């Protein structure tokens, strides 16, 4: 059973980057703060990144479940994700987006977790955002957080992990592995309730490209730091799919000779099942494709 711990969905992009709007265009492109960027694969024509397209990719890659996180550059997708949860909640866990203002308890209760874009906070001091960590702890929700690059927020994150020892925290982007200081982010997973997910790792090593040998080396280094039982696979769908296919985002792990079969099983699904509380999910059947 494979679980993707880091995907994105949106109905309509309405976010900001550097105080400039991010607006979806056509052909998978977006106006990214005044620059045209290929945000999605070009066949995603209307700017919508829907659950149905994601599930089709998951079925083809035999991925059973996923965790839908959010990104400030896309704008809040809370309402759309609640609709996705109503339709596909048996396969999806969804996060509401923290936007530096209090979230109503009744609103948060509808979601599985809260997403914090640590590197995009106007006030990067996580201790100034303690209230949202306390809220997640009180309501038994997990925190999904992409920390700022390097060690800017690691000390505060350690303090918060100690302050809320029951609060499940998933750190994304594999600690921004290509930036000096990334290992300090991985060390946070030495706290019992803190895990690391690989969402974005193929983006960070995009110049090397498939099969990403340096990404595998980084995973081995993380295993040395915190243990394989604290690591979860994430694809960062759909932005990373502008360079590779969805299947390739996990295939480089599955086919690596540098990881044992037991390590692959934990990384690709077992750890995420236990961390997020997924039930035993069905494994989509393998469909032979036309090139075989």
PDB file of C-alpha atoms in Angstrom:
ATOM      1  CA  UNK A   1       0.000   0.000   0.000  1.00  0.00           C
ATOM      2  CA  UNK A   2       1.602   3.237  -1.190  1.00  0.00           C
ATOM      3  CA  UNK A   3       0.623   6.621   0.283  1.00  0.00           C
ATOM      4  CA  UNK A   4       1.656  10.008  -1.123  1.00  0.00           C
ATOM      5  CA  UNK A   5       2.243  12.381   1.800  1.00  0.00           C
ATOM      6  CA  UNK A   6       2.522  15.623  -0.205  1.00  0.00           C
ATOM      7  CA  UNK A   7       0.213  16.610  -3.065  1.00  0.00           C
ATOM      8  CA  UNK A   8      -1.557  19.828  -4.065  1.00  0.00           C
ATOM      9  CA  UNK A   9      -5.010  20.437  -5.493  1.00  0.00           C
ATOM     10  CA  UNK A  10      -6.752  23.633  -6.488  1.00  0.00           C
ATOM     11  CA  UNK A  11      -9.950  24.648  -8.175  1.00  0.00           C
ATOM     12  CA  UNK A  12      -8.765  28.179  -8.981  1.00  0.00           C
ATOM     13  CA  UNK A  13      -5.379  29.655  -8.177  1.00  0.00           C
ATOM     14  CA  UNK A  14      -5.756  32.878  -6.217  1.00  0.00           C
ATOM     15  CA  UNK A  15      -2.514  33.185  -4.288  1.00  0.00           C
ATOM     16  CA  UNK A  16       0.318  35.658  -3.926  1.00  0.00           C
ATOM     17  CA  UNK A  17       4.093  35.636  -4.292  1.00  0.00           C
ATOM     18  CA  UNK A  18       6.154  38.631  -3.139  1.00  0.00           C
ATOM     19  CA  UNK A  19       2.887  40.582  -2.823  1.00  0.00           C
ATOM     20  CA  UNK A  20       2.001  39.911  -6.458  1.00  0.00           C
ATOM     21  CA  UNK A  21      -0.882  37.704  -7.621  1.00  0.00           C
ATOM     22  CA  UNK A  22      -0.543  34.171  -8.934  1.00  0.00           C
ATOM     23  CA  UNK A  23      -3.156  33.543 -11.617  1.00  0.00           C
ATOM     24  CA  UNK A  24      -3.756  30.388 -13.668  1.00  0.00           C
ATOM     25  CA  UNK A  25      -3.700  30.760 -17.439  1.00  0.00           C
ATOM     26  CA  UNK A  26      -4.059  27.968 -20.013  1.00  0.00           C
ATOM     27  CA  UNK A  27      -1.874  25.041 -21.039  1.00  0.00           C
ATOM     28  CA  UNK A  28      -0.680  24.429 -17.472  1.00  0.00           C
ATOM     29  CA  UNK A  29       0.854  27.905 -17.225  1.00  0.00           C
ATOM     30  CA  UNK A  30       0.370  30.560 -14.549  1.00  0.00           C
ATOM     31  CA  UNK A  31       1.181  34.213 -14.198  1.00  0.00           C
ATOM     32  CA  UNK A  32       3.548  33.860 -11.254  1.00  0.00           C
ATOM     33  CA  UNK A  33       3.885  37.381  -9.898  1.00  0.00           C
ATOM     34  CA  UNK A  34       4.415  38.856 -13.350  1.00  0.00           C
ATOM     35  CA  UNK A  35       6.422  35.961 -14.824  1.00  0.00           C
ATOM     36  CA  UNK A  36       4.822  33.232 -16.934  1.00  0.00           C
ATOM     37  CA  UNK A  37       5.721  29.851 -15.403  1.00  0.00           C
ATOM     38  CA  UNK A  38       4.820  26.285 -16.326  1.00  0.00           C
ATOM     39  CA  UNK A  39       2.949  25.448 -13.137  1.00  0.00           C
ATOM     40  CA  UNK A  40       1.415  22.154 -14.288  1.00  0.00           C
ATOM     41  CA  UNK A  41       1.802  19.705 -17.165  1.00  0.00           C
ATOM     42  CA  UNK A  42       0.641  21.385 -20.398  1.00  0.00           C
ATOM     43  CA  UNK A  43      -2.312  19.039 -20.867  1.00  0.00           C
ATOM     44  CA  UNK A  44      -3.971  20.492 -17.736  1.00  0.00           C
ATOM     45  CA  UNK A  45      -5.607  23.035 -19.976  1.00  0.00           C
ATOM     46  CA  UNK A  46      -8.038  25.091 -17.922  1.00  0.00           C
ATOM     47  CA  UNK A  47      -5.880  25.980 -14.909  1.00  0.00           C
ATOM     48  CA  UNK A  48      -7.804  23.634 -12.627  1.00  0.00           C
ATOM     49  CA  UNK A  49      -5.846  20.972 -10.743  1.00  0.00           C
ATOM     50  CA  UNK A  50      -8.628  18.607  -9.793  1.00  0.00           C
ATOM     51  CA  UNK A  51      -8.984  15.614  -7.517  1.00  0.00           C
ATOM     52  CA  UNK A  52     -10.182  13.499 -10.421  1.00  0.00           C
ATOM     53  CA  UNK A  53      -6.940  14.070 -12.373  1.00  0.00           C
ATOM     54  CA  UNK A  54      -4.876  13.285  -9.281  1.00  0.00           C
ATOM     55  CA  UNK A  55      -6.800  10.080  -8.589  1.00  0.00           C
ATOM     56  CA  UNK A  56      -6.318   8.960 -12.183  1.00  0.00           C
ATOM     57  CA  UNK A  57      -2.552   9.407 -11.742  1.00  0.00           C
ATOM     58  CA  UNK A  58      -2.654   7.617  -8.404  1.00  0.00           C
ATOM     59  CA  UNK A  59      -4.559   4.685  -9.878  1.00  0.00           C
ATOM     60  CA  UNK A  60      -2.065   4.326 -12.723  1.00  0.00           C
ATOM     61  CA  UNK A  61       0.889   4.465 -10.300  1.00  0.00           C
ATOM     62  CA  UNK A  62      -0.882   2.105  -7.843  1.00  0.00           C
ATOM     63  CA  UNK A  63      -0.928   4.715  -5.069  1.00  0.00           C
ATOM     64  CA  UNK A  64      -3.678   3.959  -2.563  1.00  0.00           C
ATOM     65  CA  UNK A  65      -3.971   7.199  -0.590  1.00  0.00           C
ATOM     66  CA  UNK A  66      -2.667  10.748  -0.349  1.00  0.00           C
ATOM     67  CA  UNK A  67      -2.343  13.796   1.876  1.00  0.00           C
ATOM     68  CA  UNK A  68      -3.425  17.076   0.260  1.00  0.00           C
ATOM     69  CA  UNK A  69      -1.320  19.866   1.641  1.00  0.00           C
ATOM     70  CA  UNK A  70      -1.526  23.509   0.530  1.00  0.00           C
ATOM     71  CA  UNK A  71       0.771  26.329  -0.649  1.00  0.00           C
ATOM     72  CA  UNK A  72       0.294  30.065  -0.124  1.00  0.00           C
ATOM     73  CA  UNK A  73       1.135  30.746  -3.766  1.00  0.00           C
ATOM     74  CA  UNK A  74      -2.055  28.909  -4.761  1.00  0.00           C
ATOM     75  CA  UNK A  75      -4.274  30.761  -2.301  1.00  0.00           C
ATOM     76  CA  UNK A  76      -6.556  29.030   0.151  1.00  0.00           C
ATOM     77  CA  UNK A  77      -8.229  25.972  -1.324  1.00  0.00           C
ATOM     78  CA  UNK A  78     -10.072  25.139   1.888  1.00  0.00           C
ATOM     79  CA  UNK A  79     -13.570  25.079   0.384  1.00  0.00           C
ATOM     80  CA  UNK A  80     -12.512  22.941  -2.569  1.00  0.00           C
ATOM     81  CA  UNK A  81     -10.624  20.497  -0.361  1.00  0.00           C
ATOM     82  CA  UNK A  82     -13.658  20.027   1.871  1.00  0.00           C
ATOM     83  CA  UNK A  83     -15.602  19.093  -1.249  1.00  0.00           C
ATOM     84  CA  UNK A  84     -12.824  16.648  -2.187  1.00  0.00           C
ATOM     85  CA  UNK A  85     -12.933  15.166   1.299  1.00  0.00           C
ATOM     86  CA  UNK A  86     -16.681  14.648   1.052  1.00  0.00           C
ATOM     87  CA  UNK A  87     -16.277  12.791  -2.233  1.00  0.00           C
ATOM     88  CA  UNK A  88     -12.958  10.993  -1.767  1.00  0.00           C
ATOM     89  CA  UNK A  89     -12.293  11.032   1.958  1.00  0.00           C
ATOM     90  CA  UNK A  90     -11.657   7.302   1.950  1.00  0.00           C
ATOM     91  CA  UNK A  91      -8.389   7.962   0.051  1.00  0.00           C
ATOM     92  CA  UNK A  92      -7.486  11.530   1.049  1.00  0.00           C
ATOM     93  CA  UNK A  93      -6.446  13.449   4.119  1.00  0.00           C
ATOM     94  CA  UNK A  94      -6.778  17.229   3.614  1.00  0.00           C
ATOM     95  CA  UNK A  95      -5.307  20.319   5.296  1.00  0.00           C
ATOM     96  CA  UNK A  96      -6.722  23.771   5.830  1.00  0.00           C
ATOM     97  CA  UNK A  97      -4.317  26.658   5.191  1.00  0.00           C
ATOM     98  CA  UNK A  98      -2.960  28.806   8.006  1.00  0.00           C
ATOM     99  CA  UNK A  99      -2.748  32.417   6.817  1.00  0.00           C
ATOM    100  CA  UNK A 100      -1.367  34.143   9.931  1.00  0.00           C
ATOM    101  CA  UNK A 101      -4.762  34.783  11.454  1.00  0.00           C
ATOM    102  CA  UNK A 102      -6.797  32.694  13.900  1.00  0.00           C
ATOM    103  CA  UNK A 103      -8.768  29.768  12.514  1.00  0.00           C
ATOM    104  CA  UNK A 104     -12.149  28.976  14.012  1.00  0.00           C
ATOM    105  CA  UNK A 105     -12.223  25.651  15.844  1.00  0.00           C
ATOM    106  CA  UNK A 106     -15.395  24.578  14.050  1.00  0.00           C
ATOM    107  CA  UNK A 107     -13.709  25.215  10.706  1.00  0.00           C
ATOM    108  CA  UNK A 108     -10.553  23.305  11.601  1.00  0.00           C
ATOM    109  CA  UNK A 109     -12.540  20.326  12.882  1.00  0.00           C
ATOM    110  CA  UNK A 110     -13.682  19.615   9.324  1.00  0.00           C
ATOM    111  CA  UNK A 111     -10.095  18.962   8.175  1.00  0.00           C
ATOM    112  CA  UNK A 112      -7.496  16.354   9.028  1.00  0.00           C
ATOM    113  CA  UNK A 113      -4.623  18.794   9.542  1.00  0.00           C
ATOM    114  CA  UNK A 114      -3.363  22.365   9.254  1.00  0.00           C
ATOM    115  CA  UNK A 115      -0.782  23.475   6.678  1.00  0.00           C
ATOM    116  CA  UNK A 116       1.796  26.143   7.590  1.00  0.00           C
ATOM    117  CA  UNK A 117       4.023  27.584   4.860  1.00  0.00           C
ATOM    118  CA  UNK A 118       6.865  28.474   7.204  1.00  0.00           C
ATOM    119  CA  UNK A 119       9.075  30.032   4.571  1.00  0.00           C
ATOM    120  CA  UNK A 120       6.309  32.388   3.436  1.00  0.00           C
ATOM    121  CA  UNK A 121       5.253  33.764   6.834  1.00  0.00           C
ATOM    122  CA  UNK A 122       5.541  37.548   7.078  1.00  0.00           C
ATOM    123  CA  UNK A 123       6.853  36.979  10.607  1.00  0.00           C
ATOM    124  CA  UNK A 124       9.126  33.925  10.329  1.00  0.00           C
ATOM    125  CA  UNK A 125       9.436  33.489  14.100  1.00  0.00           C
ATOM    126  CA  UNK A 126       7.405  30.336  14.687  1.00  0.00           C
ATOM    127  CA  UNK A 127       7.043  31.145  18.384  1.00  0.00           C
ATOM    128  CA  UNK A 128       4.810  34.026  17.336  1.00  0.00           C
ATOM    129  CA  UNK A 129       2.507  31.450  15.750  1.00  0.00           C
ATOM    130  CA  UNK A 130       2.319  29.151  18.747  1.00  0.00           C
ATOM    131  CA  UNK A 131      -1.454  29.511  18.951  1.00  0.00           C
ATOM    132  CA  UNK A 132      -2.037  27.490  15.777  1.00  0.00           C
ATOM    133  CA  UNK A 133       0.160  24.669  17.101  1.00  0.00           C
ATOM    134  CA  UNK A 134      -1.810  24.731  20.359  1.00  0.00           C
ATOM    135  CA  UNK A 135      -5.062  24.624  18.402  1.00  0.00           C
ATOM    136  CA  UNK A 136      -3.963  21.619  16.347  1.00  0.00           C
ATOM    137  CA  UNK A 137      -2.887  19.857  19.543  1.00  0.00           C
ATOM    138  CA  UNK A 138      -6.196  20.620  21.248  1.00  0.00           C
ATOM    139  CA  UNK A 139      -8.276  19.462  18.283  1.00  0.00           C
ATOM    140  CA  UNK A 140      -6.129  16.370  17.577  1.00  0.00           C
ATOM    141  CA  UNK A 141      -5.077  17.530  14.090  1.00  0.00           C
ATOM    142  CA  UNK A 142      -1.655  17.140  12.529  1.00  0.00           C
ATOM    143  CA  UNK A 143       0.573  20.001  11.400  1.00  0.00           C
ATOM    144  CA  UNK A 144       2.051  19.914   7.897  1.00  0.00           C
ATOM    145  CA  UNK A 145       4.819  22.495   7.645  1.00  0.00           C
ATOM    146  CA  UNK A 146       7.401  23.503   5.058  1.00  0.00           C
ATOM    147  CA  UNK A 147      10.102  25.228   7.071  1.00  0.00           C
ATOM    148  CA  UNK A 148      12.109  28.190   5.804  1.00  0.00           C
ATOM    149  CA  UNK A 149      15.378  27.240   4.145  1.00  0.00           C
ATOM    150  CA  UNK A 150      18.273  26.182   6.354  1.00  0.00           C
ATOM    151  CA  UNK A 151      18.186  26.618  10.119  1.00  0.00           C
ATOM    152  CA  UNK A 152      16.153  29.829  10.418  1.00  0.00           C
ATOM    153  CA  UNK A 153      13.225  28.086  12.113  1.00  0.00           C
ATOM    154  CA  UNK A 154      14.712  24.871  13.482  1.00  0.00           C
ATOM    155  CA  UNK A 155      15.288  26.114  17.051  1.00  0.00           C
ATOM    156  CA  UNK A 156      11.730  27.404  17.331  1.00  0.00           C
ATOM    157  CA  UNK A 157      10.395  24.194  15.784  1.00  0.00           C
ATOM    158  CA  UNK A 158      12.282  22.195  18.406  1.00  0.00           C
ATOM    159  CA  UNK A 159      10.786  24.309  21.182  1.00  0.00           C
ATOM    160  CA  UNK A 160       7.286  23.788  19.802  1.00  0.00           C
ATOM    161  CA  UNK A 161       7.829  20.049  19.440  1.00  0.00           C
ATOM    162  CA  UNK A 162       8.838  19.897  23.094  1.00  0.00           C
ATOM    163  CA  UNK A 163       5.935  22.097  24.161  1.00  0.00           C
ATOM    164  CA  UNK A 164       3.379  19.904  22.351  1.00  0.00           C
ATOM    165  CA  UNK A 165       4.732  16.353  22.631  1.00  0.00           C
ATOM    166  CA  UNK A 166       1.456  14.736  21.415  1.00  0.00           C
ATOM    167  CA  UNK A 167       1.130  16.935  18.319  1.00  0.00           C
ATOM    168  CA  UNK A 168       1.968  15.138  15.069  1.00  0.00           C
ATOM    169  CA  UNK A 169       4.195  17.308  12.861  1.00  0.00           C
ATOM    170  CA  UNK A 170       5.195  16.476   9.282  1.00  0.00           C
ATOM    171  CA  UNK A 171       8.067  18.539   7.858  1.00  0.00           C
ATOM    172  CA  UNK A 172       7.954  18.840   4.083  1.00  0.00           C
ATOM    173  CA  UNK A 173      10.402  19.327   1.211  1.00  0.00           C
ATOM    174  CA  UNK A 174      12.804  16.910   2.918  1.00  0.00           C
ATOM    175  CA  UNK A 175      14.229  19.751   4.984  1.00  0.00           C
ATOM    176  CA  UNK A 176      15.095  21.739   1.811  1.00  0.00           C
ATOM    177  CA  UNK A 177      17.787  19.142   1.239  1.00  0.00           C
ATOM    178  CA  UNK A 178      19.901  21.093  -1.273  1.00  0.00           C
ATOM    179  CA  UNK A 179      20.309  24.060   1.086  1.00  0.00           C
ATOM    180  CA  UNK A 180      23.063  24.168   3.751  1.00  0.00           C
ATOM    181  CA  UNK A 181      21.634  23.337   7.166  1.00  0.00           C
ATOM    182  CA  UNK A 182      19.090  20.819   5.879  1.00  0.00           C
ATOM    183  CA  UNK A 183      20.299  18.155   8.285  1.00  0.00           C
ATOM    184  CA  UNK A 184      19.167  20.307  11.235  1.00  0.00           C
ATOM    185  CA  UNK A 185      15.639  20.047   9.883  1.00  0.00           C
ATOM    186  CA  UNK A 186      15.972  16.262   9.613  1.00  0.00           C
ATOM    187  CA  UNK A 187      17.240  16.118  13.208  1.00  0.00           C
ATOM    188  CA  UNK A 188      13.865  17.447  14.338  1.00  0.00           C
ATOM    189  CA  UNK A 189      12.479  13.985  13.540  1.00  0.00           C
ATOM    190  CA  UNK A 190      14.364  12.666  16.547  1.00  0.00           C
ATOM    191  CA  UNK A 191      11.348  13.988  18.453  1.00  0.00           C
ATOM    192  CA  UNK A 192       8.905  11.058  18.708  1.00  0.00           C
ATOM    193  CA  UNK A 193       5.987  12.836  17.007  1.00  0.00           C
ATOM    194  CA  UNK A 194       7.918  14.618  14.218  1.00  0.00           C
ATOM    195  CA  UNK A 195       8.239  13.017  10.769  1.00  0.00           C
ATOM    196  CA  UNK A 196       9.873  14.089   7.486  1.00  0.00           C
ATOM    197  CA  UNK A 197       8.291  13.768   4.037  1.00  0.00           C
ATOM    198  CA  UNK A 198      10.065  13.899   0.693  1.00  0.00           C
ATOM    199  CA  UNK A 199       7.587  16.133  -1.173  1.00  0.00           C
ATOM    200  CA  UNK A 200       9.658  18.300  -3.522  1.00  0.00           C
ATOM    201  CA  UNK A 201      12.821  16.217  -3.440  1.00  0.00           C
ATOM    202  CA  UNK A 202      12.744  15.704  -7.227  1.00  0.00           C
ATOM    203  CA  UNK A 203      12.304  19.468  -7.636  1.00  0.00           C
ATOM    204  CA  UNK A 204      15.316  20.139  -5.430  1.00  0.00           C
ATOM    205  CA  UNK A 205      17.452  17.702  -7.441  1.00  0.00           C
ATOM    206  CA  UNK A 206      15.851  18.562 -10.791  1.00  0.00           C
ATOM    207  CA  UNK A 207      19.185  19.413 -12.474  1.00  0.00           C
ATOM    208  CA  UNK A 208      20.420  15.886 -11.785  1.00  0.00           C
ATOM    209  CA  UNK A 209      17.173  14.306 -13.065  1.00  0.00           C
ATOM    210  CA  UNK A 210      15.907  10.735 -12.851  1.00  0.00           C
ATOM    211  CA  UNK A 211      16.897   8.424 -11.161  1.00  0.00           C
ATOM    212  CA  UNK A 212      18.145  11.096  -8.728  1.00  0.00           C
ATOM    213  CA  UNK A 213      21.149   9.337  -7.157  1.00  0.00           C
ATOM    214  CA  UNK A 214      21.854  12.322  -4.887  1.00  0.00           C
ATOM    215  CA  UNK A 215      18.287  12.190  -3.592  1.00  0.00           C
ATOM    216  CA  UNK A 216      18.801   8.539  -2.673  1.00  0.00           C
ATOM    217  CA  UNK A 217      22.045   9.470  -0.906  1.00  0.00           C
ATOM    218  CA  UNK A 218      20.159  12.165   1.016  1.00  0.00           C
ATOM    219  CA  UNK A 219      17.535   9.627   2.045  1.00  0.00           C
ATOM    220  CA  UNK A 220      20.283   7.315   3.287  1.00  0.00           C
ATOM    221  CA  UNK A 221      21.778  10.229   5.261  1.00  0.00           C
ATOM    222  CA  UNK A 222      18.371  10.985   6.785  1.00  0.00           C
ATOM    223  CA  UNK A 223      18.026   7.331   7.786  1.00  0.00           C
ATOM    224  CA  UNK A 224      21.314   7.698   9.675  1.00  0.00           C
ATOM    225  CA  UNK A 225      20.010  10.818  11.436  1.00  0.00           C
ATOM    226  CA  UNK A 226      16.479   9.851  12.455  1.00  0.00           C
ATOM    227  CA  UNK A 227      15.757   6.315  11.211  1.00  0.00           C
ATOM    228  CA  UNK A 228      13.739   4.978   8.298  1.00  0.00           C
ATOM    229  CA  UNK A 229      10.627   4.811  10.495  1.00  0.00           C
ATOM    230  CA  UNK A 230      10.409   8.635  10.477  1.00  0.00           C
ATOM    231  CA  UNK A 231      10.465   9.179   6.691  1.00  0.00           C
ATOM    232  CA  UNK A 232       7.500   9.357   4.276  1.00  0.00           C
ATOM    233  CA  UNK A 233       7.340   9.628   0.496  1.00  0.00           C
ATOM    234  CA  UNK A 234       5.670  12.607  -1.157  1.00  0.00           C
ATOM    235  CA  UNK A 235       5.489  13.558  -4.836  1.00  0.00           C
ATOM    236  CA  UNK A 236       4.705  17.320  -4.686  1.00  0.00           C
ATOM    237  CA  UNK A 237       2.147  16.727  -7.461  1.00  0.00           C
ATOM    238  CA  UNK A 238       1.453  18.457  -9.858  1.00  0.00           C
ATOM    239  CA  UNK A 239       4.326  20.965 -10.071  1.00  0.00           C
ATOM    240  CA  UNK A 240       7.021  18.290 -10.211  1.00  0.00           C
ATOM    241  CA  UNK A 241       5.089  16.643 -13.034  1.00  0.00           C
ATOM    242  CA  UNK A 242       6.281  19.408 -15.373  1.00  0.00           C
ATOM    243  CA  UNK A 243       9.596  17.487 -15.492  1.00  0.00           C
ATOM    244  CA  UNK A 244       8.700  13.853 -14.793  1.00  0.00           C
ATOM    245  CA  UNK A 245       5.643  11.630 -14.669  1.00  0.00           C
ATOM    246  CA  UNK A 246       3.803  10.876 -11.454  1.00  0.00           C
ATOM    247  CA  UNK A 247       4.972   7.270 -11.600  1.00  0.00           C
ATOM    248  CA  UNK A 248       8.620   8.387 -11.875  1.00  0.00           C
ATOM    249  CA  UNK A 249       8.293  10.400  -8.653  1.00  0.00           C
ATOM    250  CA  UNK A 250       8.158   7.140  -6.665  1.00  0.00           C
ATOM    251  CA  UNK A 251       9.753   4.806  -9.199  1.00  0.00           C
ATOM    252  CA  UNK A 252      13.262   6.114  -8.496  1.00  0.00           C
ATOM    253  CA  UNK A 253      12.843   4.991  -4.892  1.00  0.00           C
ATOM    254  CA  UNK A 254      11.219   1.676  -5.702  1.00  0.00           C
ATOM    255  CA  UNK A 255      13.963   0.690  -8.158  1.00  0.00           C
ATOM    256  CA  UNK A 256      16.922   1.892  -6.090  1.00  0.00           C
ATOM    257  CA  UNK A 257      19.459  -0.735  -5.076  1.00  0.00           C
ATOM    258  CA  UNK A 258      20.593   1.524  -2.210  1.00  0.00           C
ATOM    259  CA  UNK A 259      17.463   0.874  -0.151  1.00  0.00           C
ATOM    260  CA  UNK A 260      16.257  -2.448   1.215  1.00  0.00           C
ATOM    261  CA  UNK A 261      12.783  -3.743   0.448  1.00  0.00           C
ATOM    262  CA  UNK A 262      11.815  -3.213   4.083  1.00  0.00           C
ATOM    263  CA  UNK A 263      13.038   0.407   3.948  1.00  0.00           C
ATOM    264  CA  UNK A 264      11.091   1.024   0.740  1.00  0.00           C
ATOM    265  CA  UNK A 265       7.909  -0.374   2.277  1.00  0.00           C
ATOM    266  CA  UNK A 266       8.184   1.942   5.271  1.00  0.00           C
ATOM    267  CA  UNK A 267       9.094   4.993   3.196  1.00  0.00           C
ATOM    268  CA  UNK A 268       6.456   4.486   0.502  1.00  0.00           C
ATOM    269  CA  UNK A 269       3.483   3.722   2.689  1.00  0.00           C
ATOM    270  CA  UNK A 270       3.754   2.089   6.079  1.00  0.00           C
ATOM    271  CA  UNK A 271       5.020   5.169   7.940  1.00  0.00           C
ATOM    272  CA  UNK A 272       2.404   7.475   6.398  1.00  0.00           C
ATOM    273  CA  UNK A 273      -0.374   4.972   7.154  1.00  0.00           C
ATOM    274  CA  UNK A 274       0.549   5.013  10.834  1.00  0.00           C
ATOM    275  CA  UNK A 275       1.297   8.753  11.081  1.00  0.00           C
ATOM    276  CA  UNK A 276      -1.876  10.004   9.369  1.00  0.00           C
ATOM    277  CA  UNK A 277      -4.142   7.213  10.552  1.00  0.00           C
ATOM    278  CA  UNK A 278      -5.125   5.747   7.203  1.00  0.00           C
ATOM    279  CA  UNK A 279      -7.165   2.545   7.269  1.00  0.00           C
ATOM    280  CA  UNK A 280      -6.087  -0.450   5.229  1.00  0.00           C
ATOM    281  CA  UNK A 281      -6.622   0.850   1.694  1.00  0.00           C
ATOM    282  CA  UNK A 282      -7.110  -1.055  -1.519  1.00  0.00           C
ATOM    283  CA  UNK A 283      -4.134  -1.253  -3.879  1.00  0.00           C
ATOM    284  CA  UNK A 284      -5.158  -0.148  -7.397  1.00  0.00           C
ATOM    285  CA  UNK A 285      -4.629  -2.959  -9.909  1.00  0.00           C
ATOM    286  CA  UNK A 286      -1.689  -2.694 -12.258  1.00  0.00           C
ATOM    287  CA  UNK A 287      -2.718  -1.840 -15.789  1.00  0.00           C
ATOM    288  CA  UNK A 288      -0.278  -2.838 -18.514  1.00  0.00           C
ATOM    289  CA  UNK A 289       0.481   0.190 -20.689  1.00  0.00           C
ATOM    290  CA  UNK A 290       0.892   0.426 -24.446  1.00  0.00           C
ATOM    291  CA  UNK A 291       4.724   0.454 -24.501  1.00  0.00           C
ATOM    292  CA  UNK A 292       4.999  -2.916 -22.769  1.00  0.00           C
TER     293      UNK A 292
END
